[in-house]
PDB file of C-alpha atoms in Angstrom:
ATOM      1  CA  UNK M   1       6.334  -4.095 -19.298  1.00 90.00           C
ATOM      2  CA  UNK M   2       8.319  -4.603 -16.088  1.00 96.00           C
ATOM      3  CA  UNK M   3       6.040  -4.395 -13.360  1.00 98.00           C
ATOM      4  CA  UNK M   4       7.276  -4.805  -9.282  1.00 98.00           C
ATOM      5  CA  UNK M   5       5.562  -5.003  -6.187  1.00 98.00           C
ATOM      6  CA  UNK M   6       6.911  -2.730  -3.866  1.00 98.00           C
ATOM      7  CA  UNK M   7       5.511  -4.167  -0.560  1.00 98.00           C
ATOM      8  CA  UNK M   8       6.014  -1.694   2.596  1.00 97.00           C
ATOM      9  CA  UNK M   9       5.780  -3.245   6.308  1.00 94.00           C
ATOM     10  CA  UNK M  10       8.512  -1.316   8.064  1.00 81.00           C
ATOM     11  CA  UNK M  11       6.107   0.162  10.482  1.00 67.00           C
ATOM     12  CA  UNK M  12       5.850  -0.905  14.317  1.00 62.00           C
ATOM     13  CA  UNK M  13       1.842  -0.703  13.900  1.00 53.00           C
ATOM     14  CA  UNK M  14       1.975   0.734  17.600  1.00 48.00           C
ATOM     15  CA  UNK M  15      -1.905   1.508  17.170  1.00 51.00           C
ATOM     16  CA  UNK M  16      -3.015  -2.044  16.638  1.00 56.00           C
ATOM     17  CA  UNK M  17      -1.525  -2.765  20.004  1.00 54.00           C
ATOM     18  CA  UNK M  18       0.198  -6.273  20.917  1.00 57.00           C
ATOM     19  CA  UNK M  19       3.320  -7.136  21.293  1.00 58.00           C
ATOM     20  CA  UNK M  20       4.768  -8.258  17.637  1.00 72.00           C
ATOM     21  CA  UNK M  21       4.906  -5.642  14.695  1.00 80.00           C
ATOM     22  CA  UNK M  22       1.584  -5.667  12.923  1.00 85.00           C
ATOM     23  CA  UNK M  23       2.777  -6.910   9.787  1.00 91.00           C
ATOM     24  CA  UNK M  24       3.386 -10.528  11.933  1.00 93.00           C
ATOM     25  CA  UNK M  25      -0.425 -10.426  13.279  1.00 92.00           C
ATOM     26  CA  UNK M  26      -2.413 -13.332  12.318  1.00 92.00           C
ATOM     27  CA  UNK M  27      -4.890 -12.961  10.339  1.00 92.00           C
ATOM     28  CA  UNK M  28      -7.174 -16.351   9.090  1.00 90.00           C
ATOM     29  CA  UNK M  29      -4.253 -18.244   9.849  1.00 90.00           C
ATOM     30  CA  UNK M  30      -1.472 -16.113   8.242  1.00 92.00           C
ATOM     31  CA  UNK M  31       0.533 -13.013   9.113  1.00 95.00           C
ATOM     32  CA  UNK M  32      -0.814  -9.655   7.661  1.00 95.00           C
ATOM     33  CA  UNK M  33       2.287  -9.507   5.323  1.00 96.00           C
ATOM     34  CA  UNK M  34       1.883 -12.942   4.206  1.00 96.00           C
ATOM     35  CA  UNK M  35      -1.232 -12.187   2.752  1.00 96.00           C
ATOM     36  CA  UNK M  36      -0.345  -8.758   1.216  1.00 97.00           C
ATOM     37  CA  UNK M  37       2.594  -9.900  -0.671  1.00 97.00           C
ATOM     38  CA  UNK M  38       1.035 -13.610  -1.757  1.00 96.00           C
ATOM     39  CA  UNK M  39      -1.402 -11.450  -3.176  1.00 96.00           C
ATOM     40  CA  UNK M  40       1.261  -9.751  -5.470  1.00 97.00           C
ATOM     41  CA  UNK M  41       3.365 -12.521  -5.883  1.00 96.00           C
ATOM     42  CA  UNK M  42       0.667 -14.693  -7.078  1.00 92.00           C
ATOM     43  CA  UNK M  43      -0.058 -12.128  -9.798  1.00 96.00           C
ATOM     44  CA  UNK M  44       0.568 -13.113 -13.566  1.00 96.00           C
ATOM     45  CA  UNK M  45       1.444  -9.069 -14.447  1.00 97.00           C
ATOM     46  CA  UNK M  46       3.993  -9.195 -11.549  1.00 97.00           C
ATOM     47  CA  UNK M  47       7.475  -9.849 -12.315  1.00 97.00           C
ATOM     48  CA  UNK M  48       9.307  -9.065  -8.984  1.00 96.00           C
ATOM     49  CA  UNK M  49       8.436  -8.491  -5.246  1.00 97.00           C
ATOM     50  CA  UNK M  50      10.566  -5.838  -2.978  1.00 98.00           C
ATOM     51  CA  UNK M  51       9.573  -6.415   0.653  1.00 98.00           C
ATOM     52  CA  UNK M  52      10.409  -3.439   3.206  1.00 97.00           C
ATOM     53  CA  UNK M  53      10.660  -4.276   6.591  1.00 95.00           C
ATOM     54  CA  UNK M  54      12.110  -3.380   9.850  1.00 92.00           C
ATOM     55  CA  UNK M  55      13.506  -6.653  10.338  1.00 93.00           C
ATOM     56  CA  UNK M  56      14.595  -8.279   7.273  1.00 95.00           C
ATOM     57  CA  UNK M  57      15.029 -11.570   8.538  1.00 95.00           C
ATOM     58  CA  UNK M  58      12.060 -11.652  10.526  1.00 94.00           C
ATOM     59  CA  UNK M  59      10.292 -11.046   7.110  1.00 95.00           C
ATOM     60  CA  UNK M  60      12.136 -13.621   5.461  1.00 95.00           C
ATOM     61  CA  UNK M  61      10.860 -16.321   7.365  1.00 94.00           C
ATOM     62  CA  UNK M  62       7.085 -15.077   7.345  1.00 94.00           C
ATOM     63  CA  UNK M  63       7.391 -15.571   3.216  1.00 96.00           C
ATOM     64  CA  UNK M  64       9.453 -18.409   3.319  1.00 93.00           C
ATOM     65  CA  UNK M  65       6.253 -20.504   1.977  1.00 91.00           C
ATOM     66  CA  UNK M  66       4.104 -18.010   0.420  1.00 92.00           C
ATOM     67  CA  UNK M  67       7.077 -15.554  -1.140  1.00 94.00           C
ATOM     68  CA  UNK M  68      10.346 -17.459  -1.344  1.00 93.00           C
ATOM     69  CA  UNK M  69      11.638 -15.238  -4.153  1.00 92.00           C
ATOM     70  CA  UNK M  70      10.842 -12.243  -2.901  1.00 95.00           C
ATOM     71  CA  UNK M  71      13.724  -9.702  -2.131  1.00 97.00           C
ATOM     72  CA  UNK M  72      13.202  -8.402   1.468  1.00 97.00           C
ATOM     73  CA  UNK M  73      15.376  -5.241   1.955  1.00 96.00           C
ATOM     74  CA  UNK M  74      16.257  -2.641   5.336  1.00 96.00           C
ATOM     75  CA  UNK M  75      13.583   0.148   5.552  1.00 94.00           C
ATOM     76  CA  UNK M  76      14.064   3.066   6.980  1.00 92.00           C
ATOM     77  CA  UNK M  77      12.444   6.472   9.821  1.00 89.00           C
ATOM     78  CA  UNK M  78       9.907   7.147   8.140  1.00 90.00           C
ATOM     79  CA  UNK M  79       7.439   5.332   5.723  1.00 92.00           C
ATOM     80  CA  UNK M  80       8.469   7.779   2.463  1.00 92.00           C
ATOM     81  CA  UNK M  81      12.271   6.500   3.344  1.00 94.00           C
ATOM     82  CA  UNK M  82      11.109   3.197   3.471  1.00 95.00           C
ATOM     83  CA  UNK M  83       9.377   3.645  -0.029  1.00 96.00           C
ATOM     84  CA  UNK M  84      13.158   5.055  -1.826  1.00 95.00           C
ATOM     85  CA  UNK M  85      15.182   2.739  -0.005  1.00 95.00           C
ATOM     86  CA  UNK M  86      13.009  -0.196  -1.548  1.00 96.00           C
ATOM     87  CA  UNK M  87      12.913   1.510  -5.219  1.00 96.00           C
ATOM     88  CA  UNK M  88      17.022   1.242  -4.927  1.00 95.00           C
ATOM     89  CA  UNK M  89      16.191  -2.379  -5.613  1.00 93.00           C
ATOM     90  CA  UNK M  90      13.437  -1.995  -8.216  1.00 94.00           C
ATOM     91  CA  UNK M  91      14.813  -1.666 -12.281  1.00 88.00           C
ATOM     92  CA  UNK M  92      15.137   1.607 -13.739  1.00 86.00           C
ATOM     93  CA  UNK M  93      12.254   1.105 -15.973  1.00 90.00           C
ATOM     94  CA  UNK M  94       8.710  -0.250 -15.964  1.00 97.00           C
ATOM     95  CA  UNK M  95       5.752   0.261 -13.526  1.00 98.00           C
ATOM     96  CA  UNK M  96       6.230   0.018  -9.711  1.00 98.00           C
ATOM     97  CA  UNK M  97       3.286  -0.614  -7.599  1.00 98.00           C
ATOM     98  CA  UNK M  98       3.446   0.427  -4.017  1.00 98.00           C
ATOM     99  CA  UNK M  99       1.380  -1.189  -1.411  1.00 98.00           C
ATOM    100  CA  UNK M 100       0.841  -1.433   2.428  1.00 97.00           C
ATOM    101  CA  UNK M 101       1.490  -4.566   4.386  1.00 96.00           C
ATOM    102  CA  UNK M 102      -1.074  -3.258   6.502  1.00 95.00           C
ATOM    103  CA  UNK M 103      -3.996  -3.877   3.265  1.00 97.00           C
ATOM    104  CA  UNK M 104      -4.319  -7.379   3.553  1.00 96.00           C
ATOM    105  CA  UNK M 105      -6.853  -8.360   1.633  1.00 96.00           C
ATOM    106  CA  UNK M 106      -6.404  -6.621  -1.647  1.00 97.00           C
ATOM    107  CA  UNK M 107      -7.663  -8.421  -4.598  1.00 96.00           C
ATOM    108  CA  UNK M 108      -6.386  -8.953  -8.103  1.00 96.00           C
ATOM    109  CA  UNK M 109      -8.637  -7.284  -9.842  1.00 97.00           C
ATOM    110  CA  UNK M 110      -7.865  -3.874  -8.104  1.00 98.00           C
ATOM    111  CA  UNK M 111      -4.108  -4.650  -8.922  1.00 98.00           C
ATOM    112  CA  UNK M 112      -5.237  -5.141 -12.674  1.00 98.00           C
ATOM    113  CA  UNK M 113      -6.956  -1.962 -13.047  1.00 98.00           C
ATOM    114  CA  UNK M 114      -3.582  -0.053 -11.131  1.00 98.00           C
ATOM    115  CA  UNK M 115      -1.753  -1.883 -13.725  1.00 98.00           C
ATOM    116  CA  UNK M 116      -3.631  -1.077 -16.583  1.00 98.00           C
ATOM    117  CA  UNK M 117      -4.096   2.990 -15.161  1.00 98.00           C
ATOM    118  CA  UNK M 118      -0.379   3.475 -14.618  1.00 98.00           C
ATOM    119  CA  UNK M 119       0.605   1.674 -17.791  1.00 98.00           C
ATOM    120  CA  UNK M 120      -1.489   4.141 -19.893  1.00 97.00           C
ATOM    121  CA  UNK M 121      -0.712   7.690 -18.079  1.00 97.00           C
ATOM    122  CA  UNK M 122       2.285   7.048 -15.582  1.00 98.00           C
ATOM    123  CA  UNK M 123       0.646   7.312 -12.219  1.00 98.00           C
ATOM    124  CA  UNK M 124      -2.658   5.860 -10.753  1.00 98.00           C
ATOM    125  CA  UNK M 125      -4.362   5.256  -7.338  1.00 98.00           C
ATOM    126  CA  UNK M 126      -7.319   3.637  -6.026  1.00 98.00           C
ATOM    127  CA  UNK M 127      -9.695   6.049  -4.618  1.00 97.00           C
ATOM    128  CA  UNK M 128     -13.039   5.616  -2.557  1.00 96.00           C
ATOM    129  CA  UNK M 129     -15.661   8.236  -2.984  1.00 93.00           C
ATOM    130  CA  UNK M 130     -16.722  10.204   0.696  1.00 90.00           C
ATOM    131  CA  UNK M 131     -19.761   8.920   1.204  1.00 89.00           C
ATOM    132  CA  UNK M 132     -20.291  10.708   4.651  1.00 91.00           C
ATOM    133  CA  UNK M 133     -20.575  14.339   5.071  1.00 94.00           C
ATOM    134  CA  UNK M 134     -17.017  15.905   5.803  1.00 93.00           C
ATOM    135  CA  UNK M 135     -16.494  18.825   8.355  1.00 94.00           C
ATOM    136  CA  UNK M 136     -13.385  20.920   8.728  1.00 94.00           C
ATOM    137  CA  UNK M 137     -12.928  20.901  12.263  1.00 96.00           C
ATOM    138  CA  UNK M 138     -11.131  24.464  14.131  1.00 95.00           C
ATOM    139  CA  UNK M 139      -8.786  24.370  16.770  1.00 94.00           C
ATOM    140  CA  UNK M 140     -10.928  23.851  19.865  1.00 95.00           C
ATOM    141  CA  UNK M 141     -12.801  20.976  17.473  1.00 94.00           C
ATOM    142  CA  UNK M 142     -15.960  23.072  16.926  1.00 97.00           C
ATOM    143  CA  UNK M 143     -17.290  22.784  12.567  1.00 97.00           C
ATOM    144  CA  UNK M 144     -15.199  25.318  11.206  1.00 96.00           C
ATOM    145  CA  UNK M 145     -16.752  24.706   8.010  1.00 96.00           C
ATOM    146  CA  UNK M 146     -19.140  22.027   5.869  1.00 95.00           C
ATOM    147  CA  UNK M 147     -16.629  20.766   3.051  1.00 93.00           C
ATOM    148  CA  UNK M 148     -18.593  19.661  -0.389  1.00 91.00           C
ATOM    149  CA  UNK M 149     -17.781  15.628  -0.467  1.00 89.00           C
ATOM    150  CA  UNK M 150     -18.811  15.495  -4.679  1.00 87.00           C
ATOM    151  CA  UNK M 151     -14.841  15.489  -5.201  1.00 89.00           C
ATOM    152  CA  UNK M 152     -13.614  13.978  -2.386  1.00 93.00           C
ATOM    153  CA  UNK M 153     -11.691  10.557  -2.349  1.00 94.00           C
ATOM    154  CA  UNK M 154     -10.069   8.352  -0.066  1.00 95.00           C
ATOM    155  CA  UNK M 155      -6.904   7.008  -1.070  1.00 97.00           C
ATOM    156  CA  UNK M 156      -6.423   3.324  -1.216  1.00 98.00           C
ATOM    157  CA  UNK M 157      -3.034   1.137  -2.139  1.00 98.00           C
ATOM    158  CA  UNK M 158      -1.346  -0.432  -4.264  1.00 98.00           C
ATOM    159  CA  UNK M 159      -0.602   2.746  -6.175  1.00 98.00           C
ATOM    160  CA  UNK M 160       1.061   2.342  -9.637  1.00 98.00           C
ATOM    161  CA  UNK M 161       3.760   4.415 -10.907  1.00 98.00           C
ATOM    162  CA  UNK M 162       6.002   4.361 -13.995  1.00 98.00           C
ATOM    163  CA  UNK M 163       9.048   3.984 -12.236  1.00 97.00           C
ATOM    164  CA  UNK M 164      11.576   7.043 -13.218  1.00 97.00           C
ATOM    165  CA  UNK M 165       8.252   9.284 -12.157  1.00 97.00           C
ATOM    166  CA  UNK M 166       8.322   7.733  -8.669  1.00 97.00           C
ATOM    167  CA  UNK M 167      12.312   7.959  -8.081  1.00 97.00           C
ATOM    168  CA  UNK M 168      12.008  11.515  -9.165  1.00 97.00           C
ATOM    169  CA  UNK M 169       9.216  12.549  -6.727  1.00 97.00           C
ATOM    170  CA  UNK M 170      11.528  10.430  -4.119  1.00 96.00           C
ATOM    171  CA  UNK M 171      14.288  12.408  -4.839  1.00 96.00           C
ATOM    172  CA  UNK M 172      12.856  15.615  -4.772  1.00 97.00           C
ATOM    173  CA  UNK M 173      11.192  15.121  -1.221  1.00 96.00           C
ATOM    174  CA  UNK M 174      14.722  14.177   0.055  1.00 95.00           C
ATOM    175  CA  UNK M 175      15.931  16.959  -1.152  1.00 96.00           C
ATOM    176  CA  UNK M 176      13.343  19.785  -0.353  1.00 96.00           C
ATOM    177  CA  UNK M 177      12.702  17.909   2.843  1.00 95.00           C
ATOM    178  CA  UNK M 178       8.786  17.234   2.026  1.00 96.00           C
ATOM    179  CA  UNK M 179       6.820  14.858   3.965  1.00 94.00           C
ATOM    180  CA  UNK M 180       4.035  13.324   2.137  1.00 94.00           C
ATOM    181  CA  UNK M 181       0.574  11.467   3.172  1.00 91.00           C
ATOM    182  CA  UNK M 182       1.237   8.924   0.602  1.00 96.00           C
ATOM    183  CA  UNK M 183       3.331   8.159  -2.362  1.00 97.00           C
ATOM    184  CA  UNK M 184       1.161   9.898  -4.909  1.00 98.00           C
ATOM    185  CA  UNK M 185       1.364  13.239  -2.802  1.00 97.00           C
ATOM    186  CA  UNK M 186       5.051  13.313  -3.712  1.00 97.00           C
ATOM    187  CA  UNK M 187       4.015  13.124  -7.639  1.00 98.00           C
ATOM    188  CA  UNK M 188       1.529  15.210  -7.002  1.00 97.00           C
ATOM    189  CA  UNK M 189       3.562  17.901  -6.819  1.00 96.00           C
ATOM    190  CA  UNK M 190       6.168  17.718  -9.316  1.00 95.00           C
ATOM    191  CA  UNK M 191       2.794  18.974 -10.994  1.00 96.00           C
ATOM    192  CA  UNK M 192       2.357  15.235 -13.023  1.00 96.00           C
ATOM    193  CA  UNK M 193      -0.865  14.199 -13.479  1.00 96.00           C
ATOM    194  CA  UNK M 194      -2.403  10.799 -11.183  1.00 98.00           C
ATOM    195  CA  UNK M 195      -5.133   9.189 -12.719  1.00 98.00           C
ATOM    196  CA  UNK M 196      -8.096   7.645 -10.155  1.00 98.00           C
ATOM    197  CA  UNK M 197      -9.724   3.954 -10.234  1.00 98.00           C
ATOM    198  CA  UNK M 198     -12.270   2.559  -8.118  1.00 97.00           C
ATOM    199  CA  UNK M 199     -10.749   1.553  -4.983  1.00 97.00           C
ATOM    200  CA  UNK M 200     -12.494  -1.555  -3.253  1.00 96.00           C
ATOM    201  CA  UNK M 201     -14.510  -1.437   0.352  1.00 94.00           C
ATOM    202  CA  UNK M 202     -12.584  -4.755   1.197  1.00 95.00           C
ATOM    203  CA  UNK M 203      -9.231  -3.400   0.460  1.00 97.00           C
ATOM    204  CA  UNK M 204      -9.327  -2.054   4.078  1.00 96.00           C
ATOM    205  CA  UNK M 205      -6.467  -1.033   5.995  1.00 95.00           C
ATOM    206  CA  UNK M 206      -5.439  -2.299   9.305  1.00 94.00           C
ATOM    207  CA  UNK M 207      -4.825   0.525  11.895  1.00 90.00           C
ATOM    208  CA  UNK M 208      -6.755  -0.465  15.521  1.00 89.00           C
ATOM    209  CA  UNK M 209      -8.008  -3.843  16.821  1.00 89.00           C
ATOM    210  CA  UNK M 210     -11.457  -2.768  15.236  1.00 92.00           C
ATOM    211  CA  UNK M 211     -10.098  -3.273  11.615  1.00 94.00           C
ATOM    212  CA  UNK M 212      -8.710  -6.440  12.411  1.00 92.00           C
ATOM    213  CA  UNK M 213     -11.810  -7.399  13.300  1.00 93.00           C
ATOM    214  CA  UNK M 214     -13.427  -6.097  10.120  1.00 94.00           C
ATOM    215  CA  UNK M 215     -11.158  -7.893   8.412  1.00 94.00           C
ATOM    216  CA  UNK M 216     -11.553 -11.368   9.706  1.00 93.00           C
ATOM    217  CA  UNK M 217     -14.944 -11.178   9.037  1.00 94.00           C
ATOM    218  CA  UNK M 218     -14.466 -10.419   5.412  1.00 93.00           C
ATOM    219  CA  UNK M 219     -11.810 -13.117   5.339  1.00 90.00           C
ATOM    220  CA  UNK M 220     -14.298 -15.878   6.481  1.00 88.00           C
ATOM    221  CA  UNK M 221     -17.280 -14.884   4.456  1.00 84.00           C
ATOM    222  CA  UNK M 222     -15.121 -14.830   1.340  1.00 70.00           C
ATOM    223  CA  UNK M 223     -16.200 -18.477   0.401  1.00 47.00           C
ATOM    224  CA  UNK M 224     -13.285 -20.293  -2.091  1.00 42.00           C
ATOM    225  CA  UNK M 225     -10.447 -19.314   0.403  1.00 43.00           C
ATOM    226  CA  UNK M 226      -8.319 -21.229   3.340  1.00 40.00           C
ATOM    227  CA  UNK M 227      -6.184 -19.973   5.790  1.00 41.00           C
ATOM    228  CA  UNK M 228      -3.416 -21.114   4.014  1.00 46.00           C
ATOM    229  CA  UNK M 229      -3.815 -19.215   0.831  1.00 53.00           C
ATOM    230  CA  UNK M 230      -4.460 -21.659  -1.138  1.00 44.00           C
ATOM    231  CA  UNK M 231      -7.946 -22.562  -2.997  1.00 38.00           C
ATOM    232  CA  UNK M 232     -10.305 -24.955  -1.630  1.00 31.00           C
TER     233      UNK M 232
END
């Protein structure tokens, strides 16, 4: 089966601070998006990356070593735009696995069991269990209410779709005008069904300065690994 990497990095990462987009960060050495897509691109199940970025060209040359191959297209306002003007440039059939630049560090074995999920029932994500007690919060940010964590997840990337299910769910948000949280929101409710796998606590997602941090940590005690991608 036909599976793509549909890498998104179109955001200005305004949270992270700085002056550069975050996907251009360094991080061990290498940009943020340099590390998501080798990570993909490096991937025997992988047959094609789709990069979205703001600034095509300025993506172009951060993969010029890592990526060469990979097709770096325009994306668009908002992040769900960015996800159907990249799918333009996926084929019509196989798996698709969407991922954010802004996960740096996720690891093959996560993409394997996407792979194998999606393959079998047509959409999967990576999900970590709430492991801290969750409170709905009111208006004036008193507890409204103690929510039960037992089926609670956080969402991770890459998340695997068969790709006509994905371009539908695209289509119908454009056309119903529905903003989602993520891509499997927009399957979600076309009423298909998403499978869950275990998502990874490394496969962390780089928002403020603190995750960077977090991240470079990770990155150094991860023995086996240089800056420039390749093994030791």
């Amino acid at each position: 089966m036909n599976v793509t990497a549909l890498i998104v990095a179109a955001g200005r990462g305004v949270r992270l601070g700085g002056l550069r987009p975050k996907a251009y960060v360094t991080l061990g050495g290498e940009t943020i998006l340099a590390r998501a897509v080798a990570a993909f691109a490096g991937h025997p199940e992988v047959n094609q990356v789709v990069v979205v970025a703001e600034d095509p060209d300025e993506a172009r040359k951060a993969l010029v070593r890592v990526a060469p191959g990979a097709l770096v297209v325009r994306g668009g306002a908002e992040r769900q735009d960015s996800v159907r003007l990249g799918l333009e440039a996926v084929p019509g059939e196989g798996l698709v696995l969407v991922h954010d630049a802004a996960r740096p560090l996720v690891e093959a074995d996560l993409i394997d069991a996407v792979i194998q999920a999606a393959s079998r029932d047509g959409a999967a994500i990576p999900v970590i269990r709430a492991s801290d007690t969750v409170k709905r919060l009111g208006a004036d940010g008193t507890v409204a209410a103690t929510v039960p964590r037992d089926n609670l997840g956080l969402a991770q990337t890459p998340q695997g779709f068969r790709v006509e299910i994905l371009r539908e769910a695209c289509e119908a948000a454009l056309r119903d005008r529905f903003f989602g949280t993520d891509d499997s929101s927009l399957v979600e409710r076309l009423g298909r069904r998403v499978t869950t796998v275990p998502g990874s606590e490394r496969n962390i997602k780089i928002t403020v300065e603190r995750d960077l941090a977090i991240a470079e940590a990770l990155l150094s005690a991860r023995p086996g690994i240089r800056s420039d991608l390749g093994p030791s």
